mmCIF file of C-alpha atoms and ligand atoms in Angstrom:
data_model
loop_
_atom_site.group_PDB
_atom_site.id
_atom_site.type_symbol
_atom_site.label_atom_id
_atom_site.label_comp_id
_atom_site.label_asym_id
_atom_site.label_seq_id
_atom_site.Cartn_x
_atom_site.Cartn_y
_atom_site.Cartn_z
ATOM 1 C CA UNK A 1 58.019 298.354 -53.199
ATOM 2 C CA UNK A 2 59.372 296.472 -50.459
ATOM 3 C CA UNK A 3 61.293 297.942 -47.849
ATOM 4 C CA UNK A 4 64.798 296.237 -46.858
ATOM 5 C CA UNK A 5 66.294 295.957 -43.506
ATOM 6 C CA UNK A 6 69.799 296.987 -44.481
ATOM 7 C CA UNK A 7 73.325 296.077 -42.470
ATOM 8 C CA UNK A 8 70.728 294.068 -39.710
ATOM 9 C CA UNK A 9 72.853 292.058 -37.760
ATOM 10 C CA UNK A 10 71.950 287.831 -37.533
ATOM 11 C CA UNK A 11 69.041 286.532 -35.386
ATOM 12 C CA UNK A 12 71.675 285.616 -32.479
ATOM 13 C CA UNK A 13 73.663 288.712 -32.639
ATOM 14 C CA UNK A 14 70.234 290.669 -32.028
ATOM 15 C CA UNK A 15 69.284 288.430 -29.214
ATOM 16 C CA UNK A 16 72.114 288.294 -27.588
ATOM 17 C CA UNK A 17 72.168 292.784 -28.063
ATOM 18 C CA UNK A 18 68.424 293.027 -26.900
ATOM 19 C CA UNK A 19 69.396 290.699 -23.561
ATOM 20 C CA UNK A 20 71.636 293.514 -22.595
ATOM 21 C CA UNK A 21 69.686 296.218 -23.531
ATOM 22 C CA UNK A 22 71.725 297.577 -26.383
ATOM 23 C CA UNK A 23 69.740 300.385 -27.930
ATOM 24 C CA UNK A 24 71.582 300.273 -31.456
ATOM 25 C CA UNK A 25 70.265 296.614 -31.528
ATOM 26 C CA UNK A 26 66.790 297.265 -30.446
ATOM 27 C CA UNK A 27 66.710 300.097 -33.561
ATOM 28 C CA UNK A 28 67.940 297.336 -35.905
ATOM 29 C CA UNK A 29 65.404 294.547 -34.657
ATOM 30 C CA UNK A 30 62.496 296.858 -34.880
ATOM 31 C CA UNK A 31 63.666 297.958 -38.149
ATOM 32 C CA UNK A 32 63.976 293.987 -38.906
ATOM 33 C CA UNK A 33 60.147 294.064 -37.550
ATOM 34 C CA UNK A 34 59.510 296.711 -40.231
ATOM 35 C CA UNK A 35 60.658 295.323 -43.400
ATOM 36 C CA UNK A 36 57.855 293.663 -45.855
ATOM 37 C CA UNK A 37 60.757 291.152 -46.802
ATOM 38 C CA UNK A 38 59.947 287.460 -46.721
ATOM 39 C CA UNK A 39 63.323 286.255 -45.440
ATOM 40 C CA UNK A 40 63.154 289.601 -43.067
ATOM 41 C CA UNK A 41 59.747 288.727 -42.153
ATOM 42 C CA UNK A 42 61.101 285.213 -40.669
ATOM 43 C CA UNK A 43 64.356 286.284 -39.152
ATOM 44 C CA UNK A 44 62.125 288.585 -36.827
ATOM 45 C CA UNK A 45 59.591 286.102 -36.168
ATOM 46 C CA UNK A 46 62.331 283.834 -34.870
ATOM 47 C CA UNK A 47 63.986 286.877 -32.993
ATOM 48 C CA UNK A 48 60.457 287.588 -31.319
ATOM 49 C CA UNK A 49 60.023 283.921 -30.363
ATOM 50 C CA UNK A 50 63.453 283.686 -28.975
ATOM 51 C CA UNK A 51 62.802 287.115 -27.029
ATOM 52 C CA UNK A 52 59.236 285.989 -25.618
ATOM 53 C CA UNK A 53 59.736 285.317 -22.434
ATOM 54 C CA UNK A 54 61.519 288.676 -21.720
ATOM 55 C CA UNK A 55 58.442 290.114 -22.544
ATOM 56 C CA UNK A 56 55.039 291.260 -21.209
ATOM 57 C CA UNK A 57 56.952 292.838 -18.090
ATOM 58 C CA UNK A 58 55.673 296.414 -18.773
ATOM 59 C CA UNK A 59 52.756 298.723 -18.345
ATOM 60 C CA UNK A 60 51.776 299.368 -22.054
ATOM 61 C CA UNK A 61 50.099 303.218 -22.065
ATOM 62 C CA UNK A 62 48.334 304.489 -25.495
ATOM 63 C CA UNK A 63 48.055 308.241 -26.026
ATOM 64 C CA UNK A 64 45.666 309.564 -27.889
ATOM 65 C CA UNK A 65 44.192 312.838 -28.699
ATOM 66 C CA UNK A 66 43.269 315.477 -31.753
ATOM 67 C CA UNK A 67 46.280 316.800 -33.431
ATOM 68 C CA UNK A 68 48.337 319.469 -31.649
ATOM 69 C CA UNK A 69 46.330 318.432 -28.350
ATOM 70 C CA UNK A 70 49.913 318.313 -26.965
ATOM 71 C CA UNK A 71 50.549 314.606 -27.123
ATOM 72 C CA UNK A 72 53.864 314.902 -27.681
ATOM 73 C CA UNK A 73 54.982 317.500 -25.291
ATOM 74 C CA UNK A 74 53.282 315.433 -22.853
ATOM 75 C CA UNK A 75 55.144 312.608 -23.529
ATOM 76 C CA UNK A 76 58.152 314.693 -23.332
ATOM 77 C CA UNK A 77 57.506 315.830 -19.298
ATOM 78 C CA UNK A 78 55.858 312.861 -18.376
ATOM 79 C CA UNK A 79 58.763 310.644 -20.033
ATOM 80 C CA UNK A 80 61.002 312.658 -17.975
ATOM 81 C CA UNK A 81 59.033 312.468 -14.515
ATOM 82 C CA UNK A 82 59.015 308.541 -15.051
ATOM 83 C CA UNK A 83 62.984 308.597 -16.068
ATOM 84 C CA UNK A 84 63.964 310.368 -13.241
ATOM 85 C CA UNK A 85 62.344 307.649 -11.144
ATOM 86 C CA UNK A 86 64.964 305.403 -12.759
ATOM 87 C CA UNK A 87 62.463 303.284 -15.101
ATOM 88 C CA UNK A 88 63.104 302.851 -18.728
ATOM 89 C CA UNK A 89 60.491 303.977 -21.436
ATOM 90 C CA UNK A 90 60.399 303.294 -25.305
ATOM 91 C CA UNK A 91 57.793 305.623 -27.041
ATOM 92 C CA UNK A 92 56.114 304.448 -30.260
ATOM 93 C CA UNK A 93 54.538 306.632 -32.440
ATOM 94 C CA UNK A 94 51.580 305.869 -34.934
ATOM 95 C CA UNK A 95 51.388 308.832 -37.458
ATOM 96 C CA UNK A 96 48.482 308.276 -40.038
ATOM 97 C CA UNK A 97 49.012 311.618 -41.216
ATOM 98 C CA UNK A 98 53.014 310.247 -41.973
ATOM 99 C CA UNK A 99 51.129 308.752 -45.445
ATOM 100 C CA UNK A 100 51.344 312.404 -47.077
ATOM 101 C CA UNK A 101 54.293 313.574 -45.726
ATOM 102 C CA UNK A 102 57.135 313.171 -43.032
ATOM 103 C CA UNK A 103 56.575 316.490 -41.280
ATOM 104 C CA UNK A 104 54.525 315.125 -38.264
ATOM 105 C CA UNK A 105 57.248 312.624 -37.082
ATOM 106 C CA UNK A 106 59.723 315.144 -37.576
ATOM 107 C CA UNK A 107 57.741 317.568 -35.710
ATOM 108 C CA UNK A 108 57.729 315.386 -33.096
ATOM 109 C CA UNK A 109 61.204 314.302 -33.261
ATOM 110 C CA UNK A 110 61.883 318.131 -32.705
ATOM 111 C CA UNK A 111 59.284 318.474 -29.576
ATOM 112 C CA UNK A 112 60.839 315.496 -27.845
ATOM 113 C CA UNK A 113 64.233 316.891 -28.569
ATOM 114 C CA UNK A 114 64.909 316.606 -24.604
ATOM 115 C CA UNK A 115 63.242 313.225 -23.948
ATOM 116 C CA UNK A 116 65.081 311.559 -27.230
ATOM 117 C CA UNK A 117 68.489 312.507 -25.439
ATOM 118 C CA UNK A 118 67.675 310.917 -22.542
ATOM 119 C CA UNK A 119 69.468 307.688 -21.947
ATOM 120 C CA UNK A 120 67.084 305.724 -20.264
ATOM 121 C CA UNK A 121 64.560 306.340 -22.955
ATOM 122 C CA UNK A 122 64.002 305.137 -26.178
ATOM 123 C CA UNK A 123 62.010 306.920 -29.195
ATOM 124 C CA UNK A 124 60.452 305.443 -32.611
ATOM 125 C CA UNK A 125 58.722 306.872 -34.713
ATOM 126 C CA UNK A 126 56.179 303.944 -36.743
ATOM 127 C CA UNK A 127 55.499 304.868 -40.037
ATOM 128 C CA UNK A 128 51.971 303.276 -40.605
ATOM 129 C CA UNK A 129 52.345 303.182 -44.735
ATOM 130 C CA UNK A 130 54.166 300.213 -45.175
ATOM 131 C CA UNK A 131 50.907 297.913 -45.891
ATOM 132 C CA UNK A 132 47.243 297.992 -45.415
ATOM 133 C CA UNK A 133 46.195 297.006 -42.139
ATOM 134 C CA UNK A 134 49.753 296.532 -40.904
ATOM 135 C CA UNK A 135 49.725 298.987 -37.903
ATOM 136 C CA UNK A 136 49.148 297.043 -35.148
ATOM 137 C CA UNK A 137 51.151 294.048 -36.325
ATOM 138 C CA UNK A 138 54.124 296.521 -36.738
ATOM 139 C CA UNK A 139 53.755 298.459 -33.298
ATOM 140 C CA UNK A 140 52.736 295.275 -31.326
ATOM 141 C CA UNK A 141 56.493 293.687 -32.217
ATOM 142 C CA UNK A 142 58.046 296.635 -31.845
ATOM 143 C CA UNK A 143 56.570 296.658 -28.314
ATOM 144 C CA UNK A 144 58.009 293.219 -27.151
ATOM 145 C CA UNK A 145 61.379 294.470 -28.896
ATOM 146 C CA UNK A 146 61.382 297.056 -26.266
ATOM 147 C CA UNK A 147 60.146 295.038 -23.550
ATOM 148 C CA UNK A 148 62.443 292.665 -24.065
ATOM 149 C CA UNK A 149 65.774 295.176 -24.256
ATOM 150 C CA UNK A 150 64.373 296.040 -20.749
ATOM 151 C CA UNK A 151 61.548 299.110 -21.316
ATOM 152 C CA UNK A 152 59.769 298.874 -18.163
ATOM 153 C CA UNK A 153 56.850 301.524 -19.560
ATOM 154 C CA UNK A 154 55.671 301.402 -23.357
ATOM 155 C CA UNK A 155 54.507 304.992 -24.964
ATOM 156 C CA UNK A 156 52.263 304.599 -27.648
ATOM 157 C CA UNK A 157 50.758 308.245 -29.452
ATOM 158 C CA UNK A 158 48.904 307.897 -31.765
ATOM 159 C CA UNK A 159 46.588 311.158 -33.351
ATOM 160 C CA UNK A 160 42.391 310.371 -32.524
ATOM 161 C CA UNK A 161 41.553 310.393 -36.050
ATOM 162 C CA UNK A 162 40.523 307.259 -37.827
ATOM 163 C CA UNK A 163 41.553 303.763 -37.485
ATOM 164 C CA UNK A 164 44.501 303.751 -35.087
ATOM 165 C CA UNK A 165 43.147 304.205 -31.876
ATOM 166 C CA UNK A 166 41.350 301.373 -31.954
ATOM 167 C CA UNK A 167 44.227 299.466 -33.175
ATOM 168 C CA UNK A 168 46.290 301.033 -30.263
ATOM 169 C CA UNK A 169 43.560 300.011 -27.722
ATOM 170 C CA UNK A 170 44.296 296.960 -28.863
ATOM 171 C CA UNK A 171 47.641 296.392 -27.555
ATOM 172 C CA UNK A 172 48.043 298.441 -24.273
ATOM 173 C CA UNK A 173 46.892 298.393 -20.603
ATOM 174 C CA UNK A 174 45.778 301.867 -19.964
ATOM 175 C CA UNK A 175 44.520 304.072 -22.759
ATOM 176 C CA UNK A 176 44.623 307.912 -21.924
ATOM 177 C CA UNK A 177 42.798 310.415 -24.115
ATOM 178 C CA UNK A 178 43.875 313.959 -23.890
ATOM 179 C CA UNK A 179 41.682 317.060 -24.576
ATOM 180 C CA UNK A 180 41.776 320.540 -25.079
ATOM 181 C CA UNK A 181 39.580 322.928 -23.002
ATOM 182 C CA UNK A 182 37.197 325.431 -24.403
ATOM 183 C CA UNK A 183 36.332 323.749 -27.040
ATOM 184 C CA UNK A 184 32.884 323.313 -25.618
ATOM 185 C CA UNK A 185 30.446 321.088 -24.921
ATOM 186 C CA UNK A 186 30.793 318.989 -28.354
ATOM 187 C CA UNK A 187 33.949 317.776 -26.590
ATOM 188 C CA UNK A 188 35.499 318.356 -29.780
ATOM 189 C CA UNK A 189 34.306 316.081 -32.085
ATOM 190 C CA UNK A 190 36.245 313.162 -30.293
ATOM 191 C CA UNK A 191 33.804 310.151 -31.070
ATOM 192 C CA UNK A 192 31.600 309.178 -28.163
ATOM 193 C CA UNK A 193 33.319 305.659 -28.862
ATOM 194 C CA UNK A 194 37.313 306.716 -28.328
ATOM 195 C CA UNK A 195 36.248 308.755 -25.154
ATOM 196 C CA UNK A 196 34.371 304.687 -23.867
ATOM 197 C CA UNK A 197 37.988 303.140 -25.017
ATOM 198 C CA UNK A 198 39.703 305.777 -22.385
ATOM 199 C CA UNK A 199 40.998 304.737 -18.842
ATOM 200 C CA UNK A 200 41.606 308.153 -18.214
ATOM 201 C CA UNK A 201 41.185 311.497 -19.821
ATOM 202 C CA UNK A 202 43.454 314.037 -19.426
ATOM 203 C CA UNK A 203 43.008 318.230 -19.891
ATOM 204 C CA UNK A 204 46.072 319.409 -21.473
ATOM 205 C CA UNK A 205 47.334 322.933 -21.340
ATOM 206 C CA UNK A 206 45.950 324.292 -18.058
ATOM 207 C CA UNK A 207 48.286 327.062 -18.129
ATOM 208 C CA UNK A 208 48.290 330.619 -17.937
ATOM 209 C CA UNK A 209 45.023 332.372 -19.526
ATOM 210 C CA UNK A 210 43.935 328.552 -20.063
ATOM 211 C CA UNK A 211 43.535 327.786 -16.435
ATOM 212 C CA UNK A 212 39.918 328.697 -15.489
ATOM 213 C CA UNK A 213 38.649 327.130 -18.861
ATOM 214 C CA UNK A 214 40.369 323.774 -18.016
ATOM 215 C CA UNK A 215 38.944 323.469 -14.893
ATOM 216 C CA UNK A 216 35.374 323.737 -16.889
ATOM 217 C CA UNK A 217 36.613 321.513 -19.194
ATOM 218 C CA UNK A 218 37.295 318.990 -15.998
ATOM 219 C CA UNK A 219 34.189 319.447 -14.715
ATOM 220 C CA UNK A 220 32.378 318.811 -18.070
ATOM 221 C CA UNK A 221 34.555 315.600 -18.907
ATOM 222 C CA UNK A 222 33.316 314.009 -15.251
ATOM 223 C CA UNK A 223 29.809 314.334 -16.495
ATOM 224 C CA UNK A 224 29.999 313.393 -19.773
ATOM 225 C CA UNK A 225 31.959 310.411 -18.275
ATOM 226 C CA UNK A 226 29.112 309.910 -15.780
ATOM 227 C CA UNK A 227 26.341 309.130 -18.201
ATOM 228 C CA UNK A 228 28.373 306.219 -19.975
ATOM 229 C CA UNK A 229 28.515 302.595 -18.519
ATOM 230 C CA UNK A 230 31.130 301.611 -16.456
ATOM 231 C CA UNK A 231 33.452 299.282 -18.682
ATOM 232 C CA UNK A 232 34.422 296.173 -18.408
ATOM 233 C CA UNK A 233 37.393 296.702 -16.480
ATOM 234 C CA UNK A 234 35.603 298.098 -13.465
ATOM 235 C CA UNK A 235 37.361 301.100 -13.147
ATOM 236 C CA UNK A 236 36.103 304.207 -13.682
ATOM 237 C CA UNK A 237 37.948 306.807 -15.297
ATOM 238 C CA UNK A 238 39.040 309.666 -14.324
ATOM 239 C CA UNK A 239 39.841 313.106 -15.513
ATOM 240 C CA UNK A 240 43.089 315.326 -14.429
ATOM 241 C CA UNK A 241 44.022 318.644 -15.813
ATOM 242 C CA UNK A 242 47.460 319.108 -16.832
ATOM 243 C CA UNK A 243 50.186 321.679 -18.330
ATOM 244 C CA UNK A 244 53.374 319.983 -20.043
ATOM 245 C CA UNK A 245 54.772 322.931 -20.434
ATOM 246 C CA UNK A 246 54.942 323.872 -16.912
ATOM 247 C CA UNK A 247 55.100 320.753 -15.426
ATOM 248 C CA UNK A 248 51.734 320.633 -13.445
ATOM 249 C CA UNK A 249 49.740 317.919 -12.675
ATOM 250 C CA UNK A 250 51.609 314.913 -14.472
ATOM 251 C CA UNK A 251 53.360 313.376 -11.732
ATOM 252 C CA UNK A 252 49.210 312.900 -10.997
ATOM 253 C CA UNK A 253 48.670 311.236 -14.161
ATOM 254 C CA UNK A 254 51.604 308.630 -13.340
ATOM 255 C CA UNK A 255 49.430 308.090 -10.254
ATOM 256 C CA UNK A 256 45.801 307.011 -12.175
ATOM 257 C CA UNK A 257 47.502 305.136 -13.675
ATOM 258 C CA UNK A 258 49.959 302.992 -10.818
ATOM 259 C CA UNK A 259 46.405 302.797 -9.452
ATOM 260 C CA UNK A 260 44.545 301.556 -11.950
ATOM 261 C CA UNK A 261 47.306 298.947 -12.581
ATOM 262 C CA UNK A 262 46.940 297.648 -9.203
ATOM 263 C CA UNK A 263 42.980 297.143 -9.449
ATOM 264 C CA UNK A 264 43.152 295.338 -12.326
ATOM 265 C CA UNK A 265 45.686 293.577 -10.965
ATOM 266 C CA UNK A 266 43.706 292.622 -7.756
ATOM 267 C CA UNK A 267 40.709 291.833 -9.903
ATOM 268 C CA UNK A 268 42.610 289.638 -12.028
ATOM 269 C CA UNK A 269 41.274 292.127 -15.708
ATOM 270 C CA UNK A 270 44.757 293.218 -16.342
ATOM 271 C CA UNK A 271 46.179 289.827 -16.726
ATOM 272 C CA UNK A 272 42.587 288.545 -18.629
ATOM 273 C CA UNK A 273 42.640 291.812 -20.611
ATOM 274 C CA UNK A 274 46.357 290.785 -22.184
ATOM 275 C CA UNK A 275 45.033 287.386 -22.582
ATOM 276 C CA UNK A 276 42.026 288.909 -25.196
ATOM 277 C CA UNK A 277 44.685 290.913 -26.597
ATOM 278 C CA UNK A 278 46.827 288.025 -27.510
ATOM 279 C CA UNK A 279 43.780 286.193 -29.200
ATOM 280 C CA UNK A 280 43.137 289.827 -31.079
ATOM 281 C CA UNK A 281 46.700 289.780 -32.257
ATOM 282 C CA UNK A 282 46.146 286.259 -33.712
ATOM 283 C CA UNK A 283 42.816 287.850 -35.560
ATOM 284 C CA UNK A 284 44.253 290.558 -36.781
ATOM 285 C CA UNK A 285 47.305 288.737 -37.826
ATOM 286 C CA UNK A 286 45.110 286.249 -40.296
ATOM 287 C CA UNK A 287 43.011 288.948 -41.490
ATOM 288 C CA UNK A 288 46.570 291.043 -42.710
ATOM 289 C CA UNK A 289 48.032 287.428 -44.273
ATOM 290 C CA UNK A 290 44.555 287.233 -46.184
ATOM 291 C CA UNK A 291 44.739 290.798 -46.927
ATOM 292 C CA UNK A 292 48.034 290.550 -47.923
ATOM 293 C CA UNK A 293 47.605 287.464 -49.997
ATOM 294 C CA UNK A 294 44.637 288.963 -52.323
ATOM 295 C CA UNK A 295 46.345 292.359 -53.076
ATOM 296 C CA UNK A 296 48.878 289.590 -54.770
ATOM 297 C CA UNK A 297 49.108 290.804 -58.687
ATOM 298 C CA UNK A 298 49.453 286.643 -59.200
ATOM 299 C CA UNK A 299 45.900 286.572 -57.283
ATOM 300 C CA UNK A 300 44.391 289.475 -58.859
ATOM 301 C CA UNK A 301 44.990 288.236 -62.114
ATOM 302 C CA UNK A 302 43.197 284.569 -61.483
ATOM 303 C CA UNK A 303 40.916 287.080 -60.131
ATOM 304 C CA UNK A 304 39.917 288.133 -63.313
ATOM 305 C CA UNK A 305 39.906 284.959 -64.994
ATOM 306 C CA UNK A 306 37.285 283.754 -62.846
ATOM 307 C CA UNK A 307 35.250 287.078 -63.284
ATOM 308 C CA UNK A 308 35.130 286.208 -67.292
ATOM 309 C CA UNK A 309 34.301 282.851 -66.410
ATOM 310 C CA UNK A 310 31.291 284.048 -64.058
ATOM 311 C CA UNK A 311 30.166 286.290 -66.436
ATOM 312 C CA UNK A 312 29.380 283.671 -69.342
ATOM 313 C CA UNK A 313 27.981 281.555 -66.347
ATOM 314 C CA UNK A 314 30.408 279.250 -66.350
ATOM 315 C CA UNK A 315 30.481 279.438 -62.806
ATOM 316 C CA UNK A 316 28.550 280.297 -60.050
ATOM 317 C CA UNK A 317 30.028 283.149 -57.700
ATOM 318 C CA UNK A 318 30.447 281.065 -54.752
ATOM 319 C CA UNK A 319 31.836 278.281 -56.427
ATOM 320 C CA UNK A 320 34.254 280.591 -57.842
ATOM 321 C CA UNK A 321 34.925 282.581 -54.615
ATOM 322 C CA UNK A 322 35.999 278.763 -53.240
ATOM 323 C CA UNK A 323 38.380 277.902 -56.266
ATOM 324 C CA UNK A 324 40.313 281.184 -55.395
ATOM 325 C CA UNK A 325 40.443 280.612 -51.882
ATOM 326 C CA UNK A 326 41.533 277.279 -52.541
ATOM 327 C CA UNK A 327 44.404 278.707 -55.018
ATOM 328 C CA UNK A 328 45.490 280.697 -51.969
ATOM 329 C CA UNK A 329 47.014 277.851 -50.371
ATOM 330 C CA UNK A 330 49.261 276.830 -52.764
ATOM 331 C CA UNK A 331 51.378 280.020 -53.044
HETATM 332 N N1 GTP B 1 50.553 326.464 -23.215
HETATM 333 C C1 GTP B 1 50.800 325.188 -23.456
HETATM 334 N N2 GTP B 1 51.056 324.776 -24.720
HETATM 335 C C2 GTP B 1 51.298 323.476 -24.936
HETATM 336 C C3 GTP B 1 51.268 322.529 -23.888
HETATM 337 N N3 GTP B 1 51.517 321.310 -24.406
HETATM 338 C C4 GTP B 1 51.687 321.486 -25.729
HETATM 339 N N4 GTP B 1 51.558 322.797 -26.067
HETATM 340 C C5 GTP B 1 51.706 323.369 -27.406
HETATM 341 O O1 GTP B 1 50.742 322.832 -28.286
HETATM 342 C C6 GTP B 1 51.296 322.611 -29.578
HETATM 343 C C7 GTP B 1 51.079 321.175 -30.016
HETATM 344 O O2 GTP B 1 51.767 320.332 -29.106
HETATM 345 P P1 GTP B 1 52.206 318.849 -29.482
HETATM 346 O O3 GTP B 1 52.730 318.244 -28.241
HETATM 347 O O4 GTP B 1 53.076 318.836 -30.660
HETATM 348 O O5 GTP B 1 50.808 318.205 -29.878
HETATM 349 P P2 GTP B 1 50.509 316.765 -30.503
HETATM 350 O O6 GTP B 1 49.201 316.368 -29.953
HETATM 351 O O7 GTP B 1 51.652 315.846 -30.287
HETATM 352 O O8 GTP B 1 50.376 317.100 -32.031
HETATM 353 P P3 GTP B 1 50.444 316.098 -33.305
HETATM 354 O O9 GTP B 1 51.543 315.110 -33.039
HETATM 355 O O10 GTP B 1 50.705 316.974 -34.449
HETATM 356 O O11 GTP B 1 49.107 315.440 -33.367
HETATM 357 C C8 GTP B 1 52.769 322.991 -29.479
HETATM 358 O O12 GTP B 1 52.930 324.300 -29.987
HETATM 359 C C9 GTP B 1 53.053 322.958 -27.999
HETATM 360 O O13 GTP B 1 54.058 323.869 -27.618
HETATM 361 C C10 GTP B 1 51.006 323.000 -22.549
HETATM 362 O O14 GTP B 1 51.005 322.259 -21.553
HETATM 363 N N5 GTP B 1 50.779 324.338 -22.407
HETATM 364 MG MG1 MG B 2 52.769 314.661 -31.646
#
């Protein structure tokens, strides 16, 4: 079923709203952004181009973490910390778990009840089921929307489960995983690979009877942080402990990463690493058209033609594989 953009102003209307930061515009372009409608599909694409330039001008953060972790209550102080210093932040969230039900986004609709009211921030929930493979595509536009309506810091969560981390390391600057303490030495499952995507790992919930354990938990991330390489970017990551809750220890978060910004910045990765990101966009981009284009019922069904045909050897399998490929092109 495709989902329609309803009441979404023209392509210059937008513009023109996004160029002075109008938030009720920005809502409708991403929501443009969203829609699996052909014509929709172009009118952002134009909207995007036009909005381009404005673009790129942020530091793009992903969050990441096991569910209830406290993602979302961080995002909620640290949103505020980086308000009050007069910047404006859009948070994007990725929701896998938004497939089965709505609950999750509403949840954390709910938890960032202060943050959302805020008027120098913007929140969005993504819902990832709109197509196959069409997360990053989604979030990535939604990001330059923001950028370009003047979001000077991009919020990303997304829950360390699956797929969407990866896609979400894809498309920001600084990727922060946060982790519970006393959960032992297993660090919790988290796949050796997320905690080699992080830039920074973050305890959460150092708070009352939590305290002691999260300074283990510290102390066990920096060695299990020691014994991997140091990655590409040069920097090395570190580890803070934090409590949302009672404000402790973000405003040093904010810090990691100002100063991981600025060495990448003097090392020239931060301006290469957007550069690889641009060409992964592109990748990802043609593998979600092809994707797109054989879960086609028109495709499916010459599909099956052509298995009947390789069956009574009619054809040969890579022949065949060719003449669909080829019948691709003319849709
Ligand atoms: N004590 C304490 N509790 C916290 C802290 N941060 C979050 N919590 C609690 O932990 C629970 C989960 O927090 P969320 O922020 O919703 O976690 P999340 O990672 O966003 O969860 P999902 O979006 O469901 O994956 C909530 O009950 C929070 O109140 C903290 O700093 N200290
Ligand atoms: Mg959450």
């Amino acid at each position: 079923m495709a989902i329609k953009s309803k009441h979404v102003p023209d392509v210059d209307r937008l513009e023109k709203g996004l160029r002075s930061g109008d938030r009720t515009m920005l809502a409708q372009a991403i929501t443009l952004a969203e829609s699996t409608l052909d014509s929709d599909r172009k009118k952002s694409e134009q909207l995007i181009e036009k909005l381009l330039p404005l673009t790129g001008k942020s530091i793009r953060i992903g969050i990441t973490g096991v569910p209830g972790v406290g993602k979302s209550t961080f995002i909620e102080t640290f949103g505020e910390l980086l308000a009050h210093e007069g910047r404006k932040i859009g948070v994007l969230t990725i929701d896998p778990s938004s497939e089965k039900s709505r609950g999750s986004i509403l949840g954390d609709k709910t938890r960032m009840d202060r943050l959302s009211k805020n008027p120098n921030v913007f929140i969005r929930p993504s819902p990832t089921n709109l197509t196959l493979g069409g997360v990053s595509h989604r979030t990535r536009e939604c990001m330059l929307l923001c950028e370009a309506a003047g979001f000077d810091v991009i919020l990303i969560e997304t829950v360390g489960v699956g797929q969407s981390e990866t896609h979400v390391r894809n498309m920001v600057d600084f990727f922060l995983l946060l982790m519970l303490s006393g959960a032992g030495d297993e660090l919790q499952g988290i796949k050796k690979g997320i905690i080699e995507m992080a830039d920074g790992l973050v305890i959460t919930k150092a708070d009352g009877e939590n305290i002691k354990a999260a300074g283990q938990a510290v102390a066990d991330a920096k060695t299990a942080l020691h014994l991997l390489a140091v990655p590409a970017s040069g920097w090395k990551p570190r580890v803070q402990s934090v409590s949302s809750v009672e404000n402790k220890g973000i405003e040093l978060v904010w810090k990691m990463i100002l100063e991981f910004q600025k060495f990448t910045m003097t090392s020239g990765f931060f301006q290469e690493h957007r550069s690889e990101q641009k060409k992964k966009w592109l990748e990802e981009s043609l593998e979600n058209l092809f994707r797109d284009a054989i879960a086609q019922p028109e495709f499916a069904a010459r599909k099956e033609k052509m298995i009947a045909r390789i069956m009574n050897d009619s054809v040969a399998p890579s022949e065949a594989a060719r003449k669909l490929w080829k019948s691709l092109g003319a849709e």
